[in-house]
JSON list of C-alpha atoms in Angstrom, two decimals:
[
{"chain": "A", "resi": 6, "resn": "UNK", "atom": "CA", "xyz": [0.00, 0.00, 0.00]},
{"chain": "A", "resi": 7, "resn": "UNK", "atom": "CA", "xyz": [1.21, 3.42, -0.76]},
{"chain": "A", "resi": 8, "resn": "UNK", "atom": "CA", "xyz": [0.88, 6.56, 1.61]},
{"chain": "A", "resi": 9, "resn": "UNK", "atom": "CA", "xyz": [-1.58, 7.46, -1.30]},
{"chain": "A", "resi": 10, "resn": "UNK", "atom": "CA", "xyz": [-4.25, 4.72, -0.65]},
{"chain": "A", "resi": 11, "resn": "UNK", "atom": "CA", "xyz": [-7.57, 5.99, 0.10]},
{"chain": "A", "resi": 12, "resn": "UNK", "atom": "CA", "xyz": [-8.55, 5.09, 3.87]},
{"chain": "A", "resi": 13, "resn": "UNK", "atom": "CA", "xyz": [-11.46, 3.41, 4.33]},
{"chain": "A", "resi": 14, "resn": "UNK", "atom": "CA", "xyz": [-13.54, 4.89, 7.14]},
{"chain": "A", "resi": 15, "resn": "UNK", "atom": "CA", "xyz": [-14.26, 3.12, 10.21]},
{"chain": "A", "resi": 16, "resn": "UNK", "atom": "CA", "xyz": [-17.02, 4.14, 12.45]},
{"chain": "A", "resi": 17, "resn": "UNK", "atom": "CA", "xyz": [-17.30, 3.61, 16.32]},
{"chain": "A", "resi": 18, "resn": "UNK", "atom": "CA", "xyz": [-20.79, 4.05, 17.51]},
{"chain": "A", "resi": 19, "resn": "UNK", "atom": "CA", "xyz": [-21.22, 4.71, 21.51]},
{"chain": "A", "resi": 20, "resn": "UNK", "atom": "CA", "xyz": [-22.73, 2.62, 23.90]},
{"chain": "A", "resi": 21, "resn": "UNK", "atom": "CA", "xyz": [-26.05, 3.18, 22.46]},
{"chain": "A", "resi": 22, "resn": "UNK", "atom": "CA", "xyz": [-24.75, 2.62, 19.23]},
{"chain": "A", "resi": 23, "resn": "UNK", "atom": "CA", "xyz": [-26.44, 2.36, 15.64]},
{"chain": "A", "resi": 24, "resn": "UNK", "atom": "CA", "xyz": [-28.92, 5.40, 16.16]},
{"chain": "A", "resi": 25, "resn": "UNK", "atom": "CA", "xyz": [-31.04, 5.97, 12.55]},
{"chain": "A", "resi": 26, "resn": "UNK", "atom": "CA", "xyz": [-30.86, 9.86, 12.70]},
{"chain": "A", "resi": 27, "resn": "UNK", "atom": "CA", "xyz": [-27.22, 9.91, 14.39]},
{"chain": "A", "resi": 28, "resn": "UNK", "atom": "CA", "xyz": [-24.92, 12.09, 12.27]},
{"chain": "A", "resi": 29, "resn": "UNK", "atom": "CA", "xyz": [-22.45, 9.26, 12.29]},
{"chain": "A", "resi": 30, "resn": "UNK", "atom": "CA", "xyz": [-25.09, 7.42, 10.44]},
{"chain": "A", "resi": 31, "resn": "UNK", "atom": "CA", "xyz": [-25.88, 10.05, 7.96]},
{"chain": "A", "resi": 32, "resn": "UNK", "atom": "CA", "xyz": [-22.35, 10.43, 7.18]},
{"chain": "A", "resi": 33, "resn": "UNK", "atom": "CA", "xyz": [-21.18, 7.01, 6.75]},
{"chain": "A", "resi": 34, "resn": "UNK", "atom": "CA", "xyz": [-24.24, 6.95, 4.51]},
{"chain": "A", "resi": 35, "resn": "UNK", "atom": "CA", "xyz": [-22.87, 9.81, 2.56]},
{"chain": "A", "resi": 36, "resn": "UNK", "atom": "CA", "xyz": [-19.44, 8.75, 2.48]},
{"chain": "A", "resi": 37, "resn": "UNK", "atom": "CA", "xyz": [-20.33, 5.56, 0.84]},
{"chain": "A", "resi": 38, "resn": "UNK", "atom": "CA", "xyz": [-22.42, 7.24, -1.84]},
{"chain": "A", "resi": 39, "resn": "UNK", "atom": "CA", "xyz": [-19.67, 9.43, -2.74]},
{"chain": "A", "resi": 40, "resn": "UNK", "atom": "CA", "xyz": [-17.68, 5.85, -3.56]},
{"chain": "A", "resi": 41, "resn": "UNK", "atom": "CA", "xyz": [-15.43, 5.42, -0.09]},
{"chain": "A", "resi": 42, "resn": "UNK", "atom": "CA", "xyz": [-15.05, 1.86, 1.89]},
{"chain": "A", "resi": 43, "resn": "UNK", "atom": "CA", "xyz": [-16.73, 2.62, 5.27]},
{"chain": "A", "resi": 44, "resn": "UNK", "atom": "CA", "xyz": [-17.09, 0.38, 8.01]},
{"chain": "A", "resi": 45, "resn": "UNK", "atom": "CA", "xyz": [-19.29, 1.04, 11.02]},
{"chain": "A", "resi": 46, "resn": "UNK", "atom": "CA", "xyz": [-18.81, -1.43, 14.23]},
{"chain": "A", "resi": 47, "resn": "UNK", "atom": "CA", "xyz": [-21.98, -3.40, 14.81]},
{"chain": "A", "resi": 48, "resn": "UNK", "atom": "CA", "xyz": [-24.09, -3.77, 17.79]},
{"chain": "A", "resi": 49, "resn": "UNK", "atom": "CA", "xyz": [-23.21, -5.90, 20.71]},
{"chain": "A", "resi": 50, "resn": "UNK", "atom": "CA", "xyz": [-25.50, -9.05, 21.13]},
{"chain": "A", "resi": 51, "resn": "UNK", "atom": "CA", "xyz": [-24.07, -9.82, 24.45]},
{"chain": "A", "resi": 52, "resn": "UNK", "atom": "CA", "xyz": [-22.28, -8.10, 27.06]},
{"chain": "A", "resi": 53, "resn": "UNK", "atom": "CA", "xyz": [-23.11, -4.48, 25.31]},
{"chain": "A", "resi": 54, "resn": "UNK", "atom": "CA", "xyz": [-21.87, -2.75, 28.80]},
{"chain": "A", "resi": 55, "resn": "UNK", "atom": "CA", "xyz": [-18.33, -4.32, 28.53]},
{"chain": "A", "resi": 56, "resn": "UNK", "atom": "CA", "xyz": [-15.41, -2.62, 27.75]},
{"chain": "A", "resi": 57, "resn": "UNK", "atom": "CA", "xyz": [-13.69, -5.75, 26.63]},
{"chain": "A", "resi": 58, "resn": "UNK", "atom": "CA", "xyz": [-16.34, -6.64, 24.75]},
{"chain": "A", "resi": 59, "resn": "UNK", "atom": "CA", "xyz": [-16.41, -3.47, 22.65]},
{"chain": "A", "resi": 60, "resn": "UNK", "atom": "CA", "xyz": [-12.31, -3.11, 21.97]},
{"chain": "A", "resi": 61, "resn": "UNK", "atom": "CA", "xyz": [-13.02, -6.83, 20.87]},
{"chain": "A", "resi": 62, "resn": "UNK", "atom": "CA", "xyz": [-15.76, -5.78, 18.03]},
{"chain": "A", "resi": 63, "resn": "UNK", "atom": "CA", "xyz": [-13.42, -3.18, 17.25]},
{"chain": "A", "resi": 64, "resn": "UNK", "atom": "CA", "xyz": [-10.64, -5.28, 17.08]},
{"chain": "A", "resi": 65, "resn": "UNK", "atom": "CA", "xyz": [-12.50, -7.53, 14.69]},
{"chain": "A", "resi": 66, "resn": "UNK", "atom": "CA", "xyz": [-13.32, -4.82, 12.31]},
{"chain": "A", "resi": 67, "resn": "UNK", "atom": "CA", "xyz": [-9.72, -3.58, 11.89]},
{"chain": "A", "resi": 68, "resn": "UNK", "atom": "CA", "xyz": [-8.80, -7.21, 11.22]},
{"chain": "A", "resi": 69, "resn": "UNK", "atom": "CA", "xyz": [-11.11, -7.18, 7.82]},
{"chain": "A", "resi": 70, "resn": "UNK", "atom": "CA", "xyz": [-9.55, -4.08, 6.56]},
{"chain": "A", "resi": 71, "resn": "UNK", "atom": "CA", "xyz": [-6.46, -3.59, 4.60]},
{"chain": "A", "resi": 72, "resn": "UNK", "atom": "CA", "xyz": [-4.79, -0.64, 4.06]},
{"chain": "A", "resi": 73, "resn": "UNK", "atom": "CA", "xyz": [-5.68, 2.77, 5.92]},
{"chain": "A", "resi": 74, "resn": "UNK", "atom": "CA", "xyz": [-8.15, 4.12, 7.88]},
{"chain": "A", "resi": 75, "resn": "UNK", "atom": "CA", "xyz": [-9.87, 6.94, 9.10]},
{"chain": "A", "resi": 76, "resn": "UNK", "atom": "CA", "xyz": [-11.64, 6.04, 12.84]},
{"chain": "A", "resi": 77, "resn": "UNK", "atom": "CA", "xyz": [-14.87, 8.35, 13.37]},
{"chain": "A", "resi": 78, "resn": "UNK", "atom": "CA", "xyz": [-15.97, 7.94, 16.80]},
{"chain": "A", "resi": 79, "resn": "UNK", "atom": "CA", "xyz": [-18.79, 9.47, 19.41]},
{"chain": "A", "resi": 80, "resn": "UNK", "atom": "CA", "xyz": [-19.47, 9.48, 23.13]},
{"chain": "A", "resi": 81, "resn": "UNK", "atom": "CA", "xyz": [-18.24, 5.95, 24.37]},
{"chain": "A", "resi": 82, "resn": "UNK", "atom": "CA", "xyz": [-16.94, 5.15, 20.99]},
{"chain": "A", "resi": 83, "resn": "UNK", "atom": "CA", "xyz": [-14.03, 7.31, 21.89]},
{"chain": "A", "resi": 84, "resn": "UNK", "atom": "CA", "xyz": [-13.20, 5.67, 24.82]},
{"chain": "A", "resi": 85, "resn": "UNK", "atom": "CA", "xyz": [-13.31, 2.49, 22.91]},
{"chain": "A", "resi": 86, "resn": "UNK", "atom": "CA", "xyz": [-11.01, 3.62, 20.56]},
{"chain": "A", "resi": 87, "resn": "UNK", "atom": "CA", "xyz": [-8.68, 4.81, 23.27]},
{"chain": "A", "resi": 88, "resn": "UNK", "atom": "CA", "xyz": [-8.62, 1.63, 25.47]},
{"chain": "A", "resi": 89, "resn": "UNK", "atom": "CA", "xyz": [-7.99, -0.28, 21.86]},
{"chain": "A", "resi": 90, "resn": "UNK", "atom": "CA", "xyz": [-5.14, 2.06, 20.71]},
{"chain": "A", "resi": 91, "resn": "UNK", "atom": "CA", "xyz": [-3.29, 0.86, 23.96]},
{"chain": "A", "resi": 92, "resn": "UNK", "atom": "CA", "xyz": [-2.82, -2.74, 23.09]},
{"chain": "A", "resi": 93, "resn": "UNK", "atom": "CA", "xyz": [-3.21, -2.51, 19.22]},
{"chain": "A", "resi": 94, "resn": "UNK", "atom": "CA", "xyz": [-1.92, -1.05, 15.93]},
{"chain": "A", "resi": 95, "resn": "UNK", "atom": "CA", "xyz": [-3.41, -0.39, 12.38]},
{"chain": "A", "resi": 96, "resn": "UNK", "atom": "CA", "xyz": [-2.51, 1.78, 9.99]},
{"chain": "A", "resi": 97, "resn": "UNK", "atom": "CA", "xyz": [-3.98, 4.89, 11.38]},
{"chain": "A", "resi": 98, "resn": "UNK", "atom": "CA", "xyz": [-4.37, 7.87, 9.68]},
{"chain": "A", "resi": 99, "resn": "UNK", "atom": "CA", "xyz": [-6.49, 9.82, 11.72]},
{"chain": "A", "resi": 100, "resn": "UNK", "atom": "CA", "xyz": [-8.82, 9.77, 14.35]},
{"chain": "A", "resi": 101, "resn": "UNK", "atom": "CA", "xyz": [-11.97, 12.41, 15.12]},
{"chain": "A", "resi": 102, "resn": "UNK", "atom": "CA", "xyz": [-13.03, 11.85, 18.70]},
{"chain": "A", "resi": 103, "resn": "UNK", "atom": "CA", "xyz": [-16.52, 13.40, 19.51]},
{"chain": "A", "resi": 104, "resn": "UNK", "atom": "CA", "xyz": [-18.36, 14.15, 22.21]},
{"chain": "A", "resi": 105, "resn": "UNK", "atom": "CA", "xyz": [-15.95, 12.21, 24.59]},
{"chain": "A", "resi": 106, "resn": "UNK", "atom": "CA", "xyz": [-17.89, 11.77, 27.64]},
{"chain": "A", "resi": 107, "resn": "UNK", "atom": "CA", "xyz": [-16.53, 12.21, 31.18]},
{"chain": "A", "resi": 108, "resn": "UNK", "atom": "CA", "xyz": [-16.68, 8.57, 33.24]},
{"chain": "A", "resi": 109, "resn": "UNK", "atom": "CA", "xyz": [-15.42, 10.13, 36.06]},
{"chain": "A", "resi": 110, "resn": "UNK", "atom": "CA", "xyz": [-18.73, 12.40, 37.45]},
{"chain": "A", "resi": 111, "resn": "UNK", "atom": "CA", "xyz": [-22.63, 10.83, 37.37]},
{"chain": "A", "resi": 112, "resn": "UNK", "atom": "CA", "xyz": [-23.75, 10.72, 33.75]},
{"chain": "A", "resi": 113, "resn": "UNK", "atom": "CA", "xyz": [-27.34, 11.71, 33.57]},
{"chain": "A", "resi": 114, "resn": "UNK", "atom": "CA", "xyz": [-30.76, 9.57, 34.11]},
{"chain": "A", "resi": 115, "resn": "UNK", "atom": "CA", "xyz": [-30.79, 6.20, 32.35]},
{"chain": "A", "resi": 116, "resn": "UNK", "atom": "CA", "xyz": [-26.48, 6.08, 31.49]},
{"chain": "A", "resi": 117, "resn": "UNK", "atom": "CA", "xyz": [-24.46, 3.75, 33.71]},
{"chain": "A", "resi": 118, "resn": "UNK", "atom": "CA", "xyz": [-23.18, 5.02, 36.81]},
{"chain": "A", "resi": 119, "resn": "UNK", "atom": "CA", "xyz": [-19.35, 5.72, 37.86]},
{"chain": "A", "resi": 120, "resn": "UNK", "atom": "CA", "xyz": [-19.06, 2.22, 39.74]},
{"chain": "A", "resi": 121, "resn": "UNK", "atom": "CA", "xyz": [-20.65, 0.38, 36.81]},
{"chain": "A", "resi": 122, "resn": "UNK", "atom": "CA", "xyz": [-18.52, 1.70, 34.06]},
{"chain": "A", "resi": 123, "resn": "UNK", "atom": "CA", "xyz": [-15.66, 0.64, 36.42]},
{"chain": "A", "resi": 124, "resn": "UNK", "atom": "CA", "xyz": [-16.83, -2.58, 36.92]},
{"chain": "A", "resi": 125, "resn": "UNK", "atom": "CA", "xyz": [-17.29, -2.89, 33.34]},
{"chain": "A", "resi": 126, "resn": "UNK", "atom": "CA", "xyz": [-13.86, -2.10, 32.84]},
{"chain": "A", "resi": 127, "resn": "UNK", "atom": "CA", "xyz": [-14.40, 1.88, 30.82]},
{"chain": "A", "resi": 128, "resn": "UNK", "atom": "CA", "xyz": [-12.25, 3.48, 34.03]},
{"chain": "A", "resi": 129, "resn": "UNK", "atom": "CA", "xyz": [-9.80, 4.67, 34.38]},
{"chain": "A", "resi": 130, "resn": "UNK", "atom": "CA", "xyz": [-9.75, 6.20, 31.06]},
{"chain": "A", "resi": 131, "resn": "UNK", "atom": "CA", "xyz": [-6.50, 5.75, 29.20]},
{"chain": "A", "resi": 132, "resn": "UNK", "atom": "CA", "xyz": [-4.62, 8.86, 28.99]},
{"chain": "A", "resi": 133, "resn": "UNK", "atom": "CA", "xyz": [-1.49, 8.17, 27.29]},
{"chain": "A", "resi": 134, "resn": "UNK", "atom": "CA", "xyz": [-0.40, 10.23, 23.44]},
{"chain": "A", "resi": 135, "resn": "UNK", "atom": "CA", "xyz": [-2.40, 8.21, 20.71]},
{"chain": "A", "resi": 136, "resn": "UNK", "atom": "CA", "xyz": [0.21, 6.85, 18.08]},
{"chain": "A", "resi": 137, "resn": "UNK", "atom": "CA", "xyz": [-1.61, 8.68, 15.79]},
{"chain": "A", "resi": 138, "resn": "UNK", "atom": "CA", "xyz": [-3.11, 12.17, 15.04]},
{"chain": "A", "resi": 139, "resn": "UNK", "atom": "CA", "xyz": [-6.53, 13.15, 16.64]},
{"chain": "A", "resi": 140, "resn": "UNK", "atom": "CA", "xyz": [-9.25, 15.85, 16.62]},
{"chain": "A", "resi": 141, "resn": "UNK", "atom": "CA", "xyz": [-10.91, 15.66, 19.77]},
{"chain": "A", "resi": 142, "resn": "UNK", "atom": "CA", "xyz": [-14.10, 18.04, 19.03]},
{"chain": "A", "resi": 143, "resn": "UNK", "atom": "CA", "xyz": [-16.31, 18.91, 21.83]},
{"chain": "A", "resi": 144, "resn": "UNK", "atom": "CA", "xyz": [-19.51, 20.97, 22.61]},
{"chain": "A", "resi": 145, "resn": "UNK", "atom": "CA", "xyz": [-19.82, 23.98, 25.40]},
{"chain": "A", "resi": 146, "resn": "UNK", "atom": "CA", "xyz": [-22.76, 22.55, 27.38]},
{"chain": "A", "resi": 147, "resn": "UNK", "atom": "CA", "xyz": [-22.54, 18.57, 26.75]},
{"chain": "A", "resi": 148, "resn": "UNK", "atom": "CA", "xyz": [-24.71, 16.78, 29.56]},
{"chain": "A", "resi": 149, "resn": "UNK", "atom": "CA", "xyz": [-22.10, 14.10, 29.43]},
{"chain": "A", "resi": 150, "resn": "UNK", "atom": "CA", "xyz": [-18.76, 16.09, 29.42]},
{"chain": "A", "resi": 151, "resn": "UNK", "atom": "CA", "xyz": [-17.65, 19.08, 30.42]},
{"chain": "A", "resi": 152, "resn": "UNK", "atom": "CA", "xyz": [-15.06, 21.24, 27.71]},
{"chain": "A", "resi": 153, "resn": "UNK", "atom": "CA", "xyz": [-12.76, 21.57, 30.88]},
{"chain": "A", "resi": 154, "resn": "UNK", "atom": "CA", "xyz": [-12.53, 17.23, 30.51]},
{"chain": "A", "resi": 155, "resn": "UNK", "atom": "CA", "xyz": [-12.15, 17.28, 26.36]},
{"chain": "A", "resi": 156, "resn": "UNK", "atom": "CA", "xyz": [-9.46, 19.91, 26.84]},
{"chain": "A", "resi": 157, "resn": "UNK", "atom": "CA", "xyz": [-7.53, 17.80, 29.26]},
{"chain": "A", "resi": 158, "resn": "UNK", "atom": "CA", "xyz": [-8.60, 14.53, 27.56]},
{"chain": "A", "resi": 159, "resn": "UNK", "atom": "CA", "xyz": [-7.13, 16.26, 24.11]},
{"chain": "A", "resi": 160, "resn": "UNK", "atom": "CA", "xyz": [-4.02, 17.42, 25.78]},
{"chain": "A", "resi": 161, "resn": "UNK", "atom": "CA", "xyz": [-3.01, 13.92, 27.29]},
{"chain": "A", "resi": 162, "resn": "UNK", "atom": "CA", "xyz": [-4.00, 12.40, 23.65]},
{"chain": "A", "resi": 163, "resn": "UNK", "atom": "CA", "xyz": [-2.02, 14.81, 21.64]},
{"chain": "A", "resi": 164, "resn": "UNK", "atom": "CA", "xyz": [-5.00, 15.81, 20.28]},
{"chain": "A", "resi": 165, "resn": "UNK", "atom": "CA", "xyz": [-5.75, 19.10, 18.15]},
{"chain": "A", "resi": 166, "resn": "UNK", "atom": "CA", "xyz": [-9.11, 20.61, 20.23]},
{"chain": "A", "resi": 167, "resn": "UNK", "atom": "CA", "xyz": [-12.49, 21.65, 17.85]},
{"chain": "A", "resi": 168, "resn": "UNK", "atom": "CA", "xyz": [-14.76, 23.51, 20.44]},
{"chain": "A", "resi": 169, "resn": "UNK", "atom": "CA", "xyz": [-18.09, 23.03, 18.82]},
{"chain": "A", "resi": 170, "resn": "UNK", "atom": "CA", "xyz": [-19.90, 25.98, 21.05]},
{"chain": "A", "resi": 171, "resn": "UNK", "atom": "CA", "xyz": [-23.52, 24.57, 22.40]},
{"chain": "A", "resi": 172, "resn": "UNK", "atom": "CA", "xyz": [-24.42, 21.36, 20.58]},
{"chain": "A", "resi": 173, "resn": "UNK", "atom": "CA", "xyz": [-25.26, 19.29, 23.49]},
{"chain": "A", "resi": 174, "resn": "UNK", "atom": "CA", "xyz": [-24.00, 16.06, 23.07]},
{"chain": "A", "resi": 175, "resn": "UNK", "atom": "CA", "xyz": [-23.83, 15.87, 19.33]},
{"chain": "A", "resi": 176, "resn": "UNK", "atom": "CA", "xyz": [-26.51, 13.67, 19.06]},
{"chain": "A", "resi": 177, "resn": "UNK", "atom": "CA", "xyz": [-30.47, 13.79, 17.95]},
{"chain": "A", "resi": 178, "resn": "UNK", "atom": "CA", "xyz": [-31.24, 14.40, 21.41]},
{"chain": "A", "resi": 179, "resn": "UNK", "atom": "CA", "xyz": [-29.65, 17.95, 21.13]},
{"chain": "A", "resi": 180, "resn": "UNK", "atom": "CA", "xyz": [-30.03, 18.07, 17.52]},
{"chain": "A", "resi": 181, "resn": "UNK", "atom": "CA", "xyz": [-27.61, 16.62, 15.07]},
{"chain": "A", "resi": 182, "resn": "UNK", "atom": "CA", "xyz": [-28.65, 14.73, 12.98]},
{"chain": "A", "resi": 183, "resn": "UNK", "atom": "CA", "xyz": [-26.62, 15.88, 9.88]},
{"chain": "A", "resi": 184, "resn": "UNK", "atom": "CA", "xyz": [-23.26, 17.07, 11.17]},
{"chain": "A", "resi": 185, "resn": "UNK", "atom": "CA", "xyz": [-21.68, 19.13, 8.25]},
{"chain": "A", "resi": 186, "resn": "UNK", "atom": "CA", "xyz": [-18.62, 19.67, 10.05]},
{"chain": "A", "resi": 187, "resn": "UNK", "atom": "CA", "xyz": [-18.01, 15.97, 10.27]},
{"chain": "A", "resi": 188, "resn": "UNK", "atom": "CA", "xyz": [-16.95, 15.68, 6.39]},
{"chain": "A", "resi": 189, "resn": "UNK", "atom": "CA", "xyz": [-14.66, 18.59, 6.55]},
{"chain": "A", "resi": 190, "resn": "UNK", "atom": "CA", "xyz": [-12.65, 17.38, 9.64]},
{"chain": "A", "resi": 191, "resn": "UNK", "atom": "CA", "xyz": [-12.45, 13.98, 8.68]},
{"chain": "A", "resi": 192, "resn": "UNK", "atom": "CA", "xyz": [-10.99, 15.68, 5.24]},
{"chain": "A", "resi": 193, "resn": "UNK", "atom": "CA", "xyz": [-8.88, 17.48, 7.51]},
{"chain": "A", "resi": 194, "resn": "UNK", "atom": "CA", "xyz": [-7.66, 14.09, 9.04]},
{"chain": "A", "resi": 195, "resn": "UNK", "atom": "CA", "xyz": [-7.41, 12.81, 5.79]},
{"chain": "A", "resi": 196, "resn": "UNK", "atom": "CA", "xyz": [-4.69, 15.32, 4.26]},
{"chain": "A", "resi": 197, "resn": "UNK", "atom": "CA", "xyz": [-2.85, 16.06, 7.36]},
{"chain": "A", "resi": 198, "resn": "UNK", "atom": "CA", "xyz": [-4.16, 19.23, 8.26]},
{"chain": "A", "resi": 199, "resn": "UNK", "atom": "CA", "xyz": [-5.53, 18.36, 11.61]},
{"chain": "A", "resi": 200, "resn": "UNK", "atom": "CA", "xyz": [-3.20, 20.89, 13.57]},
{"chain": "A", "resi": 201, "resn": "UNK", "atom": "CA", "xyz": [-4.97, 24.07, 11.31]},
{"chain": "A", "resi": 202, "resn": "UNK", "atom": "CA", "xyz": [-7.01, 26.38, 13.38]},
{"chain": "A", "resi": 203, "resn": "UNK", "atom": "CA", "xyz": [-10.40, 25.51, 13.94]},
{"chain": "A", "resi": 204, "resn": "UNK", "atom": "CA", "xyz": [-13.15, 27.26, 11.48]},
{"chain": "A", "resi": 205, "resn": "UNK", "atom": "CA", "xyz": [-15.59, 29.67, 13.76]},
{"chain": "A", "resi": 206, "resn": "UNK", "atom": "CA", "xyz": [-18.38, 28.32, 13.07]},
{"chain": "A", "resi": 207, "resn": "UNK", "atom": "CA", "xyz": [-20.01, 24.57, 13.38]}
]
């Protein structure tokens, strides 16, 4: 493979995963329309609260690509992505890291508690550089993370910060849906241009 292969996208849903109107759905749908190999990490039958379980699907899908990729993740995705990048390689490109959520403080109503995503194995969240390049992009008032965690979650990653301003969670809950934004930074990924300044606007 040359350094000019196309990556094939690889999607990490959170721990709610497939959603119809998520914008990680619309763009994967978009994405393979416009012709590229994309790859979205199915839903757990079993186990769907385990972190092993999770790195494991993950682990599976990386093993049926070859050549490069692009990992899109949200909310708990992230964290799966982080806990795999500490025990496994790919050829990683680029990573864009949404909406990580903060497993340290009480989530809101109806998301695990602190002493069940330890249990579970999601705690303590790894913190060391990523081996590869990262947009960590966050919202101002996410019910699930404050910007005061993504900033120090993005510094220990080596991450390039995208503050989003007030889109909630970055899910149809606070209204996305389509996520514009999405294409561009994965584009940014994508050419090396993660460590530009961020555009104003969402």
């Amino acid at each position: 493979m040359t350094r000019t292969t196309v990556p094939a996208i690889v999607i990490v849903p959170g721990l709610r995963e497939h959603v119809e109107n998520h914008w990680q759905t619309v763009l994967g749908e978009r994405l393979d329309d416009a012709g590229r190999t994309v790859h979205i990490v199915p839903p757990l039958l079993h186990d769907r609260l385990s972190r092993v379980s999770h790195v494991a699907n993950l682990v599976e899908v990386m093993a049926g690509i070859t050549g490069p990729v692009i990992i899109v993740a949200h909310s708990a995705g992230v964290m799966t992505t982080v806990h795999w990048a500490q025990w496994h390689a790919a050829d990683v490109r680029g990573a864009l890291l949404a909406a990580p959520p903060d497993f340290r403080t009480p989530l809101p109503d109806g998301y695990p508690t602190p002493a069940e995503l330890e249990t579970h194995g999601w705690t303590p969240v790894p913190r060391r550089r990523l081996p590869f390049p990262s947009i960590v992009a966050a919202g101002s008032n996410d019910p699930l993370g404050s910007r005061g965690n993504a900033a120090e979650l993005a510094r220990d990653w080596g991450s390039r910060l995208v503050e989003l301003g007030p889109v909630g969670h970055l899910n149809p809950t606070s209204g996305h849906g389509p996520w514009p934004r999405a294409e561009e930074l994965v584009e940014a990924l994508e050419h090396g241009r993660h460590g530009t300044a961020p555009r104003p606007v969402p």
